[in-house]
């Protein structure tokens, strides 16, 4: 009976990790689906609770990193466009020539920031995919998994308890 319960717990924890792929079905699916499964089952087992918190913390962290990178890249691109001044905007309005002929520095800044931030966001996506699959496999095998580059917004029970030091 205990083995059956543990297998069920392993399957639920695996499901929590795999439900983070819900972001490909609908927006915020990587939060809503795993949170629902975790909330329903977190009291059944510490194993499920730990895996649920890990999956949710990782998804929040990856989303936060992606948003920050997008704002940095977008800010640099918009700032570069603004710094080009009226001559750049005028050239872009006419559309006859390449608008950056007068200042290739602006163009190279735009391209570099787009490539750097875009590549970093792509790397985060690969890390998300690989780590989520690894976590699901570990959960299925009944083992704990700690995601890398995770900010612990929802602390584990061990982390939440602060011992009294006198």
Short mmCIF file of C-alpha atoms in Angstrom, two decimals:
data_model
loop_
_atom_site.label_atom_id
_atom_site.label_comp_id
_atom_site.label_asym_id
_atom_site.label_seq_id
_atom_site.Cartn_x
_atom_site.Cartn_y
_atom_site.Cartn_z
CA UNK A 1 0.00 0.00 0.00
CA UNK A 2 2.86 2.39 0.89
CA UNK A 3 4.51 1.66 -2.46
CA UNK A 4 1.30 2.53 -4.30
CA UNK A 5 0.98 5.81 -2.42
CA UNK A 6 4.61 6.70 -3.17
CA UNK A 7 4.08 5.91 -6.86
CA UNK A 8 1.03 8.19 -6.86
CA UNK A 9 3.04 10.95 -5.18
CA UNK A 10 5.82 10.50 -7.73
CA UNK A 11 3.31 10.73 -10.58
CA UNK A 12 1.70 13.86 -9.14
CA UNK A 13 5.10 15.52 -8.68
CA UNK A 14 6.04 14.54 -12.24
CA UNK A 15 2.76 16.02 -13.46
CA UNK A 16 3.47 19.30 -11.68
CA UNK A 17 6.76 19.65 -13.54
CA UNK A 18 5.30 18.65 -16.90
CA UNK A 19 2.32 20.99 -16.52
CA UNK A 20 4.74 23.91 -16.72
CA UNK A 21 4.70 23.23 -20.47
CA UNK A 22 1.14 24.57 -20.33
CA UNK A 23 2.61 27.92 -21.35
CA UNK A 24 2.58 26.57 -24.92
CA UNK A 25 -1.18 26.03 -24.69
CA UNK A 26 -2.30 29.31 -23.10
CA UNK A 27 -0.66 32.34 -21.48
CA UNK A 28 0.43 31.81 -17.88
CA UNK A 29 -0.21 28.08 -18.24
CA UNK A 30 3.23 27.49 -16.73
CA UNK A 31 1.90 28.99 -13.49
CA UNK A 32 -1.81 28.19 -13.39
CA UNK A 33 -1.71 24.46 -14.16
CA UNK A 34 1.13 23.44 -11.82
CA UNK A 35 -0.18 25.68 -9.04
CA UNK A 36 -3.61 24.03 -9.25
CA UNK A 37 -2.17 20.51 -9.08
CA UNK A 38 0.25 21.51 -6.31
CA UNK A 39 -2.43 23.24 -4.20
CA UNK A 40 -4.77 20.27 -4.45
CA UNK A 41 -2.07 17.75 -3.49
CA UNK A 42 0.54 19.61 -1.41
CA UNK A 43 -0.88 18.45 1.93
CA UNK A 44 -0.73 14.80 0.90
CA UNK A 45 3.03 14.59 0.86
CA UNK A 46 6.12 16.67 1.60
CA UNK A 47 7.58 15.21 -1.60
CA UNK A 48 4.78 16.74 -3.70
CA UNK A 49 5.05 20.00 -1.75
CA UNK A 50 8.81 20.29 -2.37
CA UNK A 51 8.52 19.52 -6.08
CA UNK A 52 5.60 21.91 -6.51
CA UNK A 53 7.48 24.75 -4.85
CA UNK A 54 10.58 24.03 -6.92
CA UNK A 55 8.65 24.01 -10.20
CA UNK A 56 6.72 27.20 -9.42
CA UNK A 57 9.79 29.06 -8.14
CA UNK A 58 11.72 28.08 -11.27
CA UNK A 59 8.95 29.23 -13.60
CA UNK A 60 8.63 32.56 -11.79
CA UNK A 61 12.41 33.01 -11.95
CA UNK A 62 12.67 32.17 -15.67
CA UNK A 63 9.78 34.51 -16.45
CA UNK A 64 11.34 37.29 -14.40
CA UNK A 65 14.73 36.86 -16.12
CA UNK A 66 13.06 36.89 -19.54
CA UNK A 67 11.12 40.07 -18.78
CA UNK A 68 14.25 41.81 -17.48
CA UNK A 69 16.23 40.83 -20.58
CA UNK A 70 13.41 41.98 -22.86
CA UNK A 71 13.24 45.35 -21.10
CA UNK A 72 17.01 45.78 -21.25
CA UNK A 73 17.16 44.88 -24.95
CA UNK A 74 14.07 46.92 -25.79
CA UNK A 75 15.32 49.87 -23.78
CA UNK A 76 18.66 49.87 -25.56
CA UNK A 77 16.97 49.61 -28.96
CA UNK A 78 14.47 52.40 -28.22
CA UNK A 79 17.18 54.53 -26.62
CA UNK A 80 19.37 54.10 -29.68
CA UNK A 81 16.54 55.08 -31.99
CA UNK A 82 15.78 58.17 -29.92
CA UNK A 83 19.44 59.16 -29.76
CA UNK A 84 19.54 59.17 -33.58
CA UNK A 85 17.47 62.31 -33.47
CA UNK A 86 15.33 63.92 -36.13
CA UNK A 87 17.67 63.06 -39.00
CA UNK A 88 17.22 59.33 -38.32
CA UNK A 89 13.45 59.66 -37.96
CA UNK A 90 13.24 61.65 -41.15
CA UNK A 91 15.27 59.04 -43.03
CA UNK A 92 13.00 56.31 -41.67
CA UNK A 93 9.90 58.24 -42.77
CA UNK A 94 11.05 58.56 -46.38
CA UNK A 95 11.94 54.89 -46.65
CA UNK A 96 14.04 55.36 -49.79
CA UNK A 97 17.46 54.65 -48.32
CA UNK A 98 18.88 52.68 -45.46
CA UNK A 99 18.16 55.06 -42.54
CA UNK A 100 21.39 54.33 -40.66
CA UNK A 101 23.90 55.47 -43.33
CA UNK A 102 24.76 58.60 -41.35
CA UNK A 103 25.38 56.78 -38.07
CA UNK A 104 26.20 53.08 -38.24
CA UNK A 105 26.92 53.13 -34.49
CA UNK A 106 23.20 53.29 -33.79
CA UNK A 107 22.57 50.38 -36.14
CA UNK A 108 25.33 48.24 -34.61
CA UNK A 109 24.03 48.99 -31.09
CA UNK A 110 20.54 47.92 -32.09
CA UNK A 111 21.77 44.72 -33.72
CA UNK A 112 24.16 43.87 -30.87
CA UNK A 113 21.57 44.39 -28.15
CA UNK A 114 19.00 42.38 -30.09
CA UNK A 115 21.44 39.52 -30.66
CA UNK A 116 22.76 39.49 -27.08
CA UNK A 117 19.38 39.74 -25.34
CA UNK A 118 17.69 37.45 -27.86
CA UNK A 119 20.39 34.81 -27.42
CA UNK A 120 20.16 35.07 -23.64
CA UNK A 121 16.37 34.60 -23.80
CA UNK A 122 16.85 31.60 -26.10
CA UNK A 123 19.36 30.11 -23.65
CA UNK A 124 16.84 30.59 -20.83
CA UNK A 125 14.28 28.70 -22.92
CA UNK A 126 16.68 25.80 -23.43
CA UNK A 127 17.53 25.76 -19.71
CA UNK A 128 13.80 25.73 -18.95
CA UNK A 129 13.17 22.80 -21.29
CA UNK A 130 16.14 20.70 -20.16
CA UNK A 131 15.73 21.33 -16.43
CA UNK A 132 11.99 20.71 -16.49
CA UNK A 133 12.49 17.34 -18.18
CA UNK A 134 15.26 16.45 -15.70
CA UNK A 135 13.03 17.46 -12.77
CA UNK A 136 10.14 15.35 -14.10
CA UNK A 137 12.42 12.31 -14.46
CA UNK A 138 13.80 12.79 -10.94
CA UNK A 139 10.26 13.18 -9.54
CA UNK A 140 9.14 10.03 -11.33
CA UNK A 141 12.10 8.18 -9.77
CA UNK A 142 11.17 9.50 -6.31
CA UNK A 143 14.18 11.81 -6.00
CA UNK A 144 14.40 15.50 -5.19
CA UNK A 145 15.55 18.00 -7.79
CA UNK A 146 16.81 21.53 -7.32
CA UNK A 147 16.46 23.75 -10.35
CA UNK A 148 19.45 25.98 -11.13
CA UNK A 149 19.22 29.80 -11.23
CA UNK A 150 16.06 29.76 -9.11
CA UNK A 151 14.95 32.50 -6.77
CA UNK A 152 13.00 30.92 -3.90
CA UNK A 153 9.88 33.07 -3.79
CA UNK A 154 7.99 30.24 -2.07
CA UNK A 155 10.40 28.88 0.58
CA UNK A 156 10.60 25.23 1.56
CA UNK A 157 9.56 24.28 5.08
CA UNK A 158 13.21 23.87 6.08
CA UNK A 159 14.03 27.32 4.67
CA UNK A 160 10.96 28.92 6.23
CA UNK A 161 11.87 27.83 9.75
CA UNK A 162 14.42 30.19 11.22
CA UNK A 163 16.07 28.64 14.28
CA UNK A 164 16.28 30.78 17.39
CA UNK A 165 19.90 31.57 18.05
CA UNK A 166 20.52 32.98 21.50
#
